[in-house]
Coordinates of C-alpha atoms in Angstrom, one line a residue:
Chain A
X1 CA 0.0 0.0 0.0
X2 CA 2.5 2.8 1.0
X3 CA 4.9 1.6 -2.1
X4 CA 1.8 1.9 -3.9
X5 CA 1.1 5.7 -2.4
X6 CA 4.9 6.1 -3.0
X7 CA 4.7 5.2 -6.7
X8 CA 1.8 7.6 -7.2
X9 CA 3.1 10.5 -5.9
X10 CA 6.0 10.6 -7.6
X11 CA 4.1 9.8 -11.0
X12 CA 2.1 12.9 -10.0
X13 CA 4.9 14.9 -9.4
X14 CA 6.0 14.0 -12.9
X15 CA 3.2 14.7 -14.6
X16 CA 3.0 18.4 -12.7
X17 CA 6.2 19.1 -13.6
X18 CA 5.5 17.9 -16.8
X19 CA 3.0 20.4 -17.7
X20 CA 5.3 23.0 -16.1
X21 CA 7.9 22.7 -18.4
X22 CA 5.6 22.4 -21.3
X23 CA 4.0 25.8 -20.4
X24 CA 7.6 27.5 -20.0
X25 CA 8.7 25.8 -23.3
X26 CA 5.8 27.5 -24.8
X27 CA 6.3 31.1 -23.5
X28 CA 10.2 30.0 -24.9
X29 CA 12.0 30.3 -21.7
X30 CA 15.3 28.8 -21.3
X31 CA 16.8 25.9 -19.6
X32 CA 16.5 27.6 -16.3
X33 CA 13.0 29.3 -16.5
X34 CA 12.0 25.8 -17.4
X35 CA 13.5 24.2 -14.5
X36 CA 12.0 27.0 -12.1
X37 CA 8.7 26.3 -13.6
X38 CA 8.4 22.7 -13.5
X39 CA 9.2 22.7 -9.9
X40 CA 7.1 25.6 -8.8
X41 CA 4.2 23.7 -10.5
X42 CA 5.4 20.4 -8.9
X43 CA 5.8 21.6 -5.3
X44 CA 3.9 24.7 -5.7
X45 CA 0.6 23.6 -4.3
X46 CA 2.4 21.4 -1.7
X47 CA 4.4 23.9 -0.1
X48 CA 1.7 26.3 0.2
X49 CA -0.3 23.6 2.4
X50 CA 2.8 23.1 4.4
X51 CA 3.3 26.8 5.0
X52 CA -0.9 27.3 5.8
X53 CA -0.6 24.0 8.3
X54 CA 3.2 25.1 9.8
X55 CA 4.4 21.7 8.8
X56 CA 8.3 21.4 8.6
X57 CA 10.1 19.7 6.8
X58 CA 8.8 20.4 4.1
X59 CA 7.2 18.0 1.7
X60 CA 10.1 18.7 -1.0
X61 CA 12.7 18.8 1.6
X62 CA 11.8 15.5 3.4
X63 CA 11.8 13.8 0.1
X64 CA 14.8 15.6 -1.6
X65 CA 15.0 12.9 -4.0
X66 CA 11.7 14.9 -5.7
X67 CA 13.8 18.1 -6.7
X68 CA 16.9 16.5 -7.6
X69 CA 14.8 13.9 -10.1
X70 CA 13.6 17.2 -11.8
X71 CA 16.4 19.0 -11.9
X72 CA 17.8 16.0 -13.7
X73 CA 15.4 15.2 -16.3
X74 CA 15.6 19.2 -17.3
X75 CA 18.8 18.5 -17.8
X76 CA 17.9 16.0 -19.7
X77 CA 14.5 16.8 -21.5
X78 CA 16.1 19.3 -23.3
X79 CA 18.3 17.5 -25.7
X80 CA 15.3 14.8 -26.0
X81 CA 12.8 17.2 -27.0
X82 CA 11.9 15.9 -30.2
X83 CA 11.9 11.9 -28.9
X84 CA 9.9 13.1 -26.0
X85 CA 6.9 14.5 -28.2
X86 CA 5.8 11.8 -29.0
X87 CA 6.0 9.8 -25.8
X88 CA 4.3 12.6 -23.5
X89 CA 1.2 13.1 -25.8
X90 CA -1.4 14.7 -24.5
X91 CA -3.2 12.1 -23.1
X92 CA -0.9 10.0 -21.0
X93 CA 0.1 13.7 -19.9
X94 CA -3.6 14.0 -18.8
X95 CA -4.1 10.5 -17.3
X96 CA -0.7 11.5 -14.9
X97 CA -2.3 15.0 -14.0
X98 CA -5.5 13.6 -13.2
X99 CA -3.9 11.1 -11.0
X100 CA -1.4 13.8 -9.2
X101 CA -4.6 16.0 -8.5
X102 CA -6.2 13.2 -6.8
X103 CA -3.7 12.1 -5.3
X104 CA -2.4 15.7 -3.7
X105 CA -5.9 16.5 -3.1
X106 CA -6.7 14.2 -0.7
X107 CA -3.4 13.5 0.9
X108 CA -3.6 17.3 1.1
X109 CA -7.1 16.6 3.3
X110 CA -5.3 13.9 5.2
X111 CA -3.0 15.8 6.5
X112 CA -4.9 19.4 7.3
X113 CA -7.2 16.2 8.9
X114 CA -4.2 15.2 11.3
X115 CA -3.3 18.7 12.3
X116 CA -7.5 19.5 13.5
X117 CA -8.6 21.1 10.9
X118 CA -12.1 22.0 11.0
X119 CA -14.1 20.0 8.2
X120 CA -14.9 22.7 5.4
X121 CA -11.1 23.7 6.1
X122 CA -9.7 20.2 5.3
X123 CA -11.7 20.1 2.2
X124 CA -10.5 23.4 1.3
X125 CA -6.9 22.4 2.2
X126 CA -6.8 19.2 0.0
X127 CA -8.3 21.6 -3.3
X128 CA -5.7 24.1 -2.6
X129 CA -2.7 21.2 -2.2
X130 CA -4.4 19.6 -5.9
X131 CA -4.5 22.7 -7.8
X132 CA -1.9 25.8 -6.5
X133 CA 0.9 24.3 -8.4
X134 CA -0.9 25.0 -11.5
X135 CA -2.3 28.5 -10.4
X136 CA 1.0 29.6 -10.1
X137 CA 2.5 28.2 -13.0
X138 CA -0.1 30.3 -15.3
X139 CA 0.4 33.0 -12.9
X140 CA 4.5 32.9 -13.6
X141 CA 3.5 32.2 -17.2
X142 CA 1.6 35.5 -17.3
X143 CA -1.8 33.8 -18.2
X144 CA -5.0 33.4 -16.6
X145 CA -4.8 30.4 -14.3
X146 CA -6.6 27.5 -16.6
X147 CA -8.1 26.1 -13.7
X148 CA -10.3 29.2 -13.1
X149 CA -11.4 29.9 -16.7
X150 CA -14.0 28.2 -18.0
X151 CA -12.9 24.3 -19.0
X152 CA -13.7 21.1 -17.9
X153 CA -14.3 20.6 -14.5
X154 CA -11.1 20.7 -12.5
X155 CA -10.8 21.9 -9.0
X156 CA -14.5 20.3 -8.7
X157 CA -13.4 16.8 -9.0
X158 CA -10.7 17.7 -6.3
X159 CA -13.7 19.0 -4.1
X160 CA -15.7 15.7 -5.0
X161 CA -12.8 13.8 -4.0
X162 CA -11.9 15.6 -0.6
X163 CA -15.4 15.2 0.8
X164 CA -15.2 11.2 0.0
X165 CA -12.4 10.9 1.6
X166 CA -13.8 13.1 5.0
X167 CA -17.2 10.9 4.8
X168 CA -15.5 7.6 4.6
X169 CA -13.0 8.6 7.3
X170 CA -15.7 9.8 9.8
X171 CA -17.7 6.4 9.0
X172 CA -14.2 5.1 10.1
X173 CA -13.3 3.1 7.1
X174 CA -9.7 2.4 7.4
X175 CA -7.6 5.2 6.5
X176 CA -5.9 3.1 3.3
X177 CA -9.5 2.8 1.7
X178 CA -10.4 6.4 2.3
X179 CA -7.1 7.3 0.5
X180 CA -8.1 5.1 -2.2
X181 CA -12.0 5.8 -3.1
X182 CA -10.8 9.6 -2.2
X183 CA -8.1 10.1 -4.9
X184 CA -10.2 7.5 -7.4
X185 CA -13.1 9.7 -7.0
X186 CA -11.3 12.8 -8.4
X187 CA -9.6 10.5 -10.5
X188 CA -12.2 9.2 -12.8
X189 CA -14.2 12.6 -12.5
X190 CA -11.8 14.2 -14.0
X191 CA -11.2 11.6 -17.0
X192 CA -14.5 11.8 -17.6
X193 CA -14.9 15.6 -17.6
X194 CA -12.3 15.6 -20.6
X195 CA -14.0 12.6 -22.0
X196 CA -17.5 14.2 -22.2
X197 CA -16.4 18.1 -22.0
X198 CA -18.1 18.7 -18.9
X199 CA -18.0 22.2 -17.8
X200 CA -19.6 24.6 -15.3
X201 CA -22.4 26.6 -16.5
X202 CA -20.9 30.5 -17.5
Chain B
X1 CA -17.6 46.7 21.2
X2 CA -16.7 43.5 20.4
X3 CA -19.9 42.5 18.8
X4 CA -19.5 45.6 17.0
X5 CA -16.5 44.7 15.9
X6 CA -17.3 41.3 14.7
X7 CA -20.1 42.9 12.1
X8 CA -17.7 45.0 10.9
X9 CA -15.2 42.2 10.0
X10 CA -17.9 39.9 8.6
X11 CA -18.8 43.3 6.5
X12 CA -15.3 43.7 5.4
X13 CA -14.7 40.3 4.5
X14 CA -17.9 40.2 2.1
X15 CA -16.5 43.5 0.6
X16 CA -13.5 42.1 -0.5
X17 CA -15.2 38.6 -1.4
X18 CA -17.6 40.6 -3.6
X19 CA -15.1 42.7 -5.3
X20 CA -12.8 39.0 -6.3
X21 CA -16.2 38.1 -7.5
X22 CA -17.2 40.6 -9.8
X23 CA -13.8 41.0 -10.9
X24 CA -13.3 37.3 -11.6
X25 CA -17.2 37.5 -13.8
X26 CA -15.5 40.3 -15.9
X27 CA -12.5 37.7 -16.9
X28 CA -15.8 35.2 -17.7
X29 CA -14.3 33.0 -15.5
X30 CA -16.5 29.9 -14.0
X31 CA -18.1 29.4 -10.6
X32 CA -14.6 27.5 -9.5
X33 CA -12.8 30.2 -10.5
X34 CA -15.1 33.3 -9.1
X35 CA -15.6 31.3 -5.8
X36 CA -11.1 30.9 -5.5
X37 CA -11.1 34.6 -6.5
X38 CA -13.6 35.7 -3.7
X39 CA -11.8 33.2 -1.4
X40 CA -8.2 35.1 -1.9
X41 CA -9.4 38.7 -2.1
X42 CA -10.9 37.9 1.1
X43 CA -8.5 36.2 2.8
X44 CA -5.1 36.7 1.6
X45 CA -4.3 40.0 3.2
X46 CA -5.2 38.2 6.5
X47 CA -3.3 35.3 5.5
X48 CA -0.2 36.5 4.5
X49 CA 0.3 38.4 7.6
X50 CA -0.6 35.7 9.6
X51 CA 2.2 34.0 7.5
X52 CA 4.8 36.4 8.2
X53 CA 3.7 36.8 12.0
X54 CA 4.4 33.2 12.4
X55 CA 0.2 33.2 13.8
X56 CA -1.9 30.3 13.8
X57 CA -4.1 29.1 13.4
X58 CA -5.1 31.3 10.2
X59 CA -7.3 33.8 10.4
X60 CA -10.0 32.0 8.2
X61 CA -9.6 28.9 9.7
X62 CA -10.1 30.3 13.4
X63 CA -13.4 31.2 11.9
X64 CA -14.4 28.6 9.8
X65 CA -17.8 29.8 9.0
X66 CA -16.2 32.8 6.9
X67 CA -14.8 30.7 4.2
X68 CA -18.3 28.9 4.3
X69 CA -20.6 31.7 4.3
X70 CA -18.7 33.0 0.9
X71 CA -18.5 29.3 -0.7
X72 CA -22.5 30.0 -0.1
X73 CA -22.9 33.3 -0.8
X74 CA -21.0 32.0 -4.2
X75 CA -23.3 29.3 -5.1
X76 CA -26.5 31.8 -4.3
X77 CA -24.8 34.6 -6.6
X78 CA -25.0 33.0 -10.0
X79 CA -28.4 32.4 -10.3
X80 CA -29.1 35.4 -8.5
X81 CA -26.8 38.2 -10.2
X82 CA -29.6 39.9 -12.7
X83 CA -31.4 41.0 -9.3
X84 CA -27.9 41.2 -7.0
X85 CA -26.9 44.3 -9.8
X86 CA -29.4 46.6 -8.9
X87 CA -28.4 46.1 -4.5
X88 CA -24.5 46.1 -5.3
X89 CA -24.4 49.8 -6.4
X90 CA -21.2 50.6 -6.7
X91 CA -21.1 53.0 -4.4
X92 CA -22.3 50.0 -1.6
X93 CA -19.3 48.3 -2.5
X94 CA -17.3 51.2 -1.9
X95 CA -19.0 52.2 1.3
X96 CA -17.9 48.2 2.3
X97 CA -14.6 48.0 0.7
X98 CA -13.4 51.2 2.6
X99 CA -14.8 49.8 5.9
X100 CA -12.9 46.7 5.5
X101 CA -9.5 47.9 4.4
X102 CA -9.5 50.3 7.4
X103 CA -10.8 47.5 10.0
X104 CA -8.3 44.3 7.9
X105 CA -5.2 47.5 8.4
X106 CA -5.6 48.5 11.8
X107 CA -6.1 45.2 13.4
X108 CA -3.1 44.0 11.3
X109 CA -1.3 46.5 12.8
X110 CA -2.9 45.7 16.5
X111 CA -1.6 41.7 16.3
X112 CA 2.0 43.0 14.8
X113 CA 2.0 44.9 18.2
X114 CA 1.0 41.9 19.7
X115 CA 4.0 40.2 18.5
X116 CA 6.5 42.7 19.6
X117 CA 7.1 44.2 16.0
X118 CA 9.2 47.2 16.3
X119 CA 6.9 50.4 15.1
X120 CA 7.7 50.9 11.6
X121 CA 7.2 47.0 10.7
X122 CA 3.4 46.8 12.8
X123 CA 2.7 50.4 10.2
X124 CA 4.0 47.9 6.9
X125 CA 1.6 44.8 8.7
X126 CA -1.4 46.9 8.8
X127 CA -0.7 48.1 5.3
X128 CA -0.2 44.6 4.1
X129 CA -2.8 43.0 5.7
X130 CA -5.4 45.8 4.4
X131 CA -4.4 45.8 0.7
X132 CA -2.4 42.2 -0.3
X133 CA -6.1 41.1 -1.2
X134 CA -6.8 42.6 -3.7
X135 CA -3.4 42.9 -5.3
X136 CA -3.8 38.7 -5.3
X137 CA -6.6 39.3 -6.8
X138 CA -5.4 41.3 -9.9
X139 CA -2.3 39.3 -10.3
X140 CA -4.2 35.9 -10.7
X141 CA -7.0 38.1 -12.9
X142 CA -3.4 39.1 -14.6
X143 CA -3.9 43.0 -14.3
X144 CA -1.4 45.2 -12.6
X145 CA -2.7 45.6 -9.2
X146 CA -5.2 48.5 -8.9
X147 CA -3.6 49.4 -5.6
X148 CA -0.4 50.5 -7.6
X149 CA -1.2 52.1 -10.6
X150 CA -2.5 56.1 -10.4
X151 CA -5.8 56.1 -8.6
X152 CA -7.4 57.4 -5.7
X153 CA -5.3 57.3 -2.4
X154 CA -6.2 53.9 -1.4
X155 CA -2.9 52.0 0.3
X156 CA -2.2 56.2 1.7
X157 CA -5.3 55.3 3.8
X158 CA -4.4 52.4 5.0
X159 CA -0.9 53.7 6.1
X160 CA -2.3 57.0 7.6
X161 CA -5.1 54.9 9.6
X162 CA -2.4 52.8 11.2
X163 CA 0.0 55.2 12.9
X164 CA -3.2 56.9 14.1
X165 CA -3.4 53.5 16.2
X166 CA -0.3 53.9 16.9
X167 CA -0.1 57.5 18.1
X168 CA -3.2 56.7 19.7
X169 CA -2.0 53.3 21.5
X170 CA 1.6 55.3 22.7
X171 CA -0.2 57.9 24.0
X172 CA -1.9 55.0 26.5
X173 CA -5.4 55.1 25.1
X174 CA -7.7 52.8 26.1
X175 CA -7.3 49.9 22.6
X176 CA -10.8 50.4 21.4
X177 CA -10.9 54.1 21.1
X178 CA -7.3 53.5 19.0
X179 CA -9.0 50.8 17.1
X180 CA -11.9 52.9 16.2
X181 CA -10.0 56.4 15.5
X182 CA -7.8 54.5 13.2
X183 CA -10.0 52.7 11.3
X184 CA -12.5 55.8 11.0
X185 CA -9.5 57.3 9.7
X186 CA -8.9 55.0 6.9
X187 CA -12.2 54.8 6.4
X188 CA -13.0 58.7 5.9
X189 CA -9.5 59.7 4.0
X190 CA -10.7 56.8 1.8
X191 CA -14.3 57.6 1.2
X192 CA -12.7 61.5 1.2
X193 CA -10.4 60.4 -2.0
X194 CA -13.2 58.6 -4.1
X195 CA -15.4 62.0 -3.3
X196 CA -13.0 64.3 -4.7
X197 CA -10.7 62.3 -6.6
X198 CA -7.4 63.1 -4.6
X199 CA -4.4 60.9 -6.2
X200 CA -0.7 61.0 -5.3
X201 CA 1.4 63.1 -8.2
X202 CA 2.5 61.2 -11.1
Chain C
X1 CA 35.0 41.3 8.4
X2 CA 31.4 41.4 9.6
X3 CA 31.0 45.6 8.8
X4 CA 32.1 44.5 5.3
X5 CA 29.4 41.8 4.5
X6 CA 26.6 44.2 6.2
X7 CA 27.6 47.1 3.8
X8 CA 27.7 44.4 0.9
X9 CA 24.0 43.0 2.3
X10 CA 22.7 47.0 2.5
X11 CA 24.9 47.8 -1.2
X12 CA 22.0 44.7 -2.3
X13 CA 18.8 45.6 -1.0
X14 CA 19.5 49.0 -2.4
X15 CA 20.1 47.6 -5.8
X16 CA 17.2 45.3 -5.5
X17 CA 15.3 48.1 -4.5
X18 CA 16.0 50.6 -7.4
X19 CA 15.2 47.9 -9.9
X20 CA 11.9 47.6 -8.4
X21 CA 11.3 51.0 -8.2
X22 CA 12.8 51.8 -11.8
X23 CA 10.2 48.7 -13.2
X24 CA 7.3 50.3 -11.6
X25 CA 7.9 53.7 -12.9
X26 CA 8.1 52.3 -16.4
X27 CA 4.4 51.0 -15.7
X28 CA 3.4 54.2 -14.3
X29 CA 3.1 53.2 -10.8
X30 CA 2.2 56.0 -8.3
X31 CA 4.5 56.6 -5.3
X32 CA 3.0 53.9 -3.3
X33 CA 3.3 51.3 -6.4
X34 CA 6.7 52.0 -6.8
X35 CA 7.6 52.1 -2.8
X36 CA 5.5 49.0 -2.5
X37 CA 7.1 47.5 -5.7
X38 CA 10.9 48.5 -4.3
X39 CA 9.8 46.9 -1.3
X40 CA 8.8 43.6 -2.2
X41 CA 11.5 43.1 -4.6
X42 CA 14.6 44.0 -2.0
X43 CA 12.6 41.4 0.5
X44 CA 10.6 38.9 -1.6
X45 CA 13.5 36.6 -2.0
X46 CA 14.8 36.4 1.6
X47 CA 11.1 37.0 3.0
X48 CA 10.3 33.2 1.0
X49 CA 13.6 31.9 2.4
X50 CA 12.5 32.9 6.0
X51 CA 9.2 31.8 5.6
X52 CA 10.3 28.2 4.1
X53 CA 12.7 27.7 6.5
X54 CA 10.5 29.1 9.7
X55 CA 12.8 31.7 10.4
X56 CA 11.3 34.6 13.1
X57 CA 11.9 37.3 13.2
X58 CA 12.4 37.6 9.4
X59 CA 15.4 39.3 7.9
X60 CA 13.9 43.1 7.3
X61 CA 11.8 42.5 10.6
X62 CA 15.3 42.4 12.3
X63 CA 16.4 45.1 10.3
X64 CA 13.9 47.4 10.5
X65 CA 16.3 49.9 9.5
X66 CA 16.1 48.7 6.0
X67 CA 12.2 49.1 5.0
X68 CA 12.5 52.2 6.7
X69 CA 15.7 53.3 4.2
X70 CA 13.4 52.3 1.4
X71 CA 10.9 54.5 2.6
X72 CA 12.4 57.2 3.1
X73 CA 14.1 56.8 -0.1
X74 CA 11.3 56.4 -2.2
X75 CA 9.6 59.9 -0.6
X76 CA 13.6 61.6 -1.9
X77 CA 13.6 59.8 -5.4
X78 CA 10.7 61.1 -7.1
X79 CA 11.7 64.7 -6.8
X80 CA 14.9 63.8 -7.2
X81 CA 14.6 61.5 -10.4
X82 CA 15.7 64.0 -12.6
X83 CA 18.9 64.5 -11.2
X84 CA 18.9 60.8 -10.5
X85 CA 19.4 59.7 -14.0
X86 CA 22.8 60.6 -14.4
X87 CA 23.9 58.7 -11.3
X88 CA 21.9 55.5 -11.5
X89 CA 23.5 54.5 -15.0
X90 CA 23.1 51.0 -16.3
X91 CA 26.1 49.7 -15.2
X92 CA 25.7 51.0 -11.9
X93 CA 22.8 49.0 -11.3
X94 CA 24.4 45.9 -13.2
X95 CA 27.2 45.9 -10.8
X96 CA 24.9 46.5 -7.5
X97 CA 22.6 44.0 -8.4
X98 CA 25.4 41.3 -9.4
X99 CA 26.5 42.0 -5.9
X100 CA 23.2 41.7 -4.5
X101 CA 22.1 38.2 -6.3
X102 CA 25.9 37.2 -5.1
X103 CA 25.5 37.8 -1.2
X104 CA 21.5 37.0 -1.1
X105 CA 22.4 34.0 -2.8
X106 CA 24.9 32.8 -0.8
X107 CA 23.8 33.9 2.5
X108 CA 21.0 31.8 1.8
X109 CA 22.2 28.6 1.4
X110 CA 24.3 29.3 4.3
X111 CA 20.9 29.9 6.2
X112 CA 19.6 26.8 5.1
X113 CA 22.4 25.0 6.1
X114 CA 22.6 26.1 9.5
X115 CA 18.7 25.1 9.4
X116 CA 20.4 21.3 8.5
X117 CA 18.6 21.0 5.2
X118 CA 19.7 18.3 2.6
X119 CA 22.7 19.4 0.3
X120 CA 20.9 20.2 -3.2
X121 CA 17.7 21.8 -1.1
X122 CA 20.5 24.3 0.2
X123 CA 21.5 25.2 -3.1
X124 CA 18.2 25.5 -4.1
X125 CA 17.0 27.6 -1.5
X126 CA 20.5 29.9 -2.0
X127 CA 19.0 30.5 -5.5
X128 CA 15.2 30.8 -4.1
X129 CA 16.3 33.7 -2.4
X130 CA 18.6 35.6 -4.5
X131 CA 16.2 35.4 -7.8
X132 CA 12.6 35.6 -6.1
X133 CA 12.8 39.5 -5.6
X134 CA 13.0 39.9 -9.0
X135 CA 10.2 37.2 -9.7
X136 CA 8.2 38.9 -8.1
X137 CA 8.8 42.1 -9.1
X138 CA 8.0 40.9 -12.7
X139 CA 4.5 39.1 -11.8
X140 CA 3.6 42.4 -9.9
X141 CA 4.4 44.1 -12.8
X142 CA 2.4 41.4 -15.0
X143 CA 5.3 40.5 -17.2
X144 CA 7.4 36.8 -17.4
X145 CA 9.8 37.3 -15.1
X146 CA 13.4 38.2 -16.6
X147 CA 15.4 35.4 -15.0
X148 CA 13.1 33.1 -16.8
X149 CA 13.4 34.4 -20.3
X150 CA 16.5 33.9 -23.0
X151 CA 18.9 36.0 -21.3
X152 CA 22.5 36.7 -19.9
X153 CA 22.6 33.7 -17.3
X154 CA 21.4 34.8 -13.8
X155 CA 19.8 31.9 -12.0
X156 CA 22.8 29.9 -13.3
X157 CA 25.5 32.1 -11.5
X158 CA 23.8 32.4 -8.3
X159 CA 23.7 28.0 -8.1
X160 CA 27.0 28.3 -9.2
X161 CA 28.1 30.2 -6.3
X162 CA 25.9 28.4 -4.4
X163 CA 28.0 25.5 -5.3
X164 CA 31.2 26.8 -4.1
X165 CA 30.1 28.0 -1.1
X166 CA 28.7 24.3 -0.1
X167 CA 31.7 23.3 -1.3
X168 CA 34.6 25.0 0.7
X169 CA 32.4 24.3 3.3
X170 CA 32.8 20.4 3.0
X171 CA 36.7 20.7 3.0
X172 CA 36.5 23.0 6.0
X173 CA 37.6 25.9 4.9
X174 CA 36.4 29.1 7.5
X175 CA 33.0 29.9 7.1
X176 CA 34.6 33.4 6.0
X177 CA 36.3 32.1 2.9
X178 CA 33.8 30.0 2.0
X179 CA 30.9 33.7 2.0
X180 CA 33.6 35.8 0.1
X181 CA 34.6 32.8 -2.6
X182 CA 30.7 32.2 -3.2
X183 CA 29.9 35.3 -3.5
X184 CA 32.5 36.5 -5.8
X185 CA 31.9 33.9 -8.1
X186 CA 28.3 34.3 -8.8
X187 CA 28.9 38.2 -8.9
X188 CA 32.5 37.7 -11.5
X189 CA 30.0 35.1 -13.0
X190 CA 27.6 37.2 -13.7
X191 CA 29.7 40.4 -14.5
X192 CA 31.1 37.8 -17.0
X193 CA 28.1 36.8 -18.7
X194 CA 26.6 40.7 -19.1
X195 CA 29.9 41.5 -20.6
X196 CA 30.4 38.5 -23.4
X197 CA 26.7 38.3 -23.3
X198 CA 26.5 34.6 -22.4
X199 CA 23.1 33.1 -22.9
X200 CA 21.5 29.1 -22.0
X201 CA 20.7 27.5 -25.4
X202 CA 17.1 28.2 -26.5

């Protein structure tokens, strides 16, 4: 189970960094803006739960293999570009976000649960863990965040999955399956909002 | 007094909120995105000063039925904004915006105090506390924040409404008659600005 | 030894400072934008530092005397921009703000080091703080921030630096020797790179 929690973070980290350096490839920054980027967006939203909760280490500190793996594969990326294009199309890029906002979402919940939290706050907590990374990514790229415009549902799905996660705990289902129905909720929203193009109402 | 002062901060608070909101409906974002944008006009003067003061818990999450009366409030305003145009005048939102930035300024500068700030540092709290709001709020909405560019005295308020506090609170006054003096202060020199258009020089 | 590294730290937050304030004239900031603007960009960097590390009380919060130089600078420059012109040439600034990105950087890392953090998360957190003054100065100021874009290295110097510093450190060298070689790489570094404008591949 934790090997399995272990795998899936990291994938999400990937895939977060990942669109990071995509973005910053777009707006044709160099080697270091695209760095900076793919790590803000990475450990953005993570850092800014750690800072709201007043948890130290922090979750890119304790796990300092996270940074270094990114640093690396900027390194590395750049020289690969043109193999990597057609590896990282755009869907297996949105299968790994949609499994990194799940996944951050409701750890994120977990842990603002741990540290008493009032409810609505935890849910709130666990959205703002799932999407920051990508707010400030736009908001470095000098664009709208894409999770605020109008697109398919996004930050939703992380709500949707935070609140499963809080019911199932307080029915005290074991804390593995709450993880689990938690991050697959916002998961397979999510998959299916691209699918179908659901959006909000204007 | 303290009842009184309660009203005022709920006041202030939906101010701001309403403010992120229309701002965010301008850049057609969704219900996601106006309900985030209320969320951190609100709360992110507050929170970044509790932040920097090392204070928790936050602000928002001390009282958790703020963030949940403006997730509310946001679900309400959709449907309801044909008939909400005609109450939010802008001149009400003024009226509120101007009440909150001098109660969110001089209490900032009350818990810098608190905290043993030296003088000069509790002024730049309150200041912070009263306008980093809204300049969130225009950087995510990707505008230059309103606070900044050439307008009427706004953050000149805030600044003059805190060393009244402090004058007030050296000079051994009893806390709520500083509180009060300095946040009609803001209040008035704000109102006072709007009225007759004062701005700094170029 | 010590007067010499607090007249380089105050030679740094002046520089800092004046390419805030010299941004936000460009965007026709008012007196408070451009105090605000000089503000956050000779303190954003070391402000994120403190705030990831949980340093209290943070670095300008110790120094109150520094805000308050900023202050009272920004109510002298506008008069005085006129005259100003003449002495703040380009290179001026270059050379001030080399210095500045040299000894923020540096000093950094040897902040996170004392705070025991993993080797690469100090380097990383020397370059957090010498760079994100001027990040944010740039999203303030709604453009991509310069150390992101195609230009003379920046970020690059301030990790090498970094480097060195963690370095000499290893071997044992006096904590001394191991500030002044740091620094004066990433400021020759940098010096070197405007000159022979050296740039990252695209």
């Amino acid at each position: 189970m934790n090997a399995m929690l272990h795998t899936a973070e990291v994938l999400g980290v990937l895939a977060f960094a990942g669109s990071g350096f995509i973005e910053a490839r777009r707006k044709r920054m160099d080697a270091v803006g695209c760095f900076t980027v793919a790590f803000i967006t990475a450990f953005g939203g993570g850092t800014l739960r750690d800072l709201l909760l007043d948890r130290r280490p922090l979750f890119w500190v304790e796990n300092q293999e996270y940074p270094i793996l990114i640093f690396v594969l900027s390194l590395l990326a750049i020289p690969l570009l043109r193999y990597l294009r057609h590896a990282l199309t755009e869907s297996a890029l949105e299968w790994a976000d949609a499994l990194g906002l799940g996944l951050f979402s409701v750890t994120g919940t977990s842990l603002a649960q741990e540290a008493d939290m009032p409810l609505f706050v935890c849910a709130m907590m666990g959205v703002i863990t799932g999407i920051f990374g990508g707010v400030l990514r736009d908001v470095i790229c000098n664009e709208i965040p894409l999770v605020f415009r109008r697109s398919q549902l996004y930050a939703t799905c992380a709500f949707a999955g935070c609140w499963v996660y809080l019911l199932l705990n307080w029915t005290d289902a074991s804390e593995a399956v709450a993880l689990l129905a938690g991050t697959s909720t916002t998961f397979a929203m999510r998959m299916l909002a691209v699918k179908f193009n659901w959006k909000l109402p204007a």
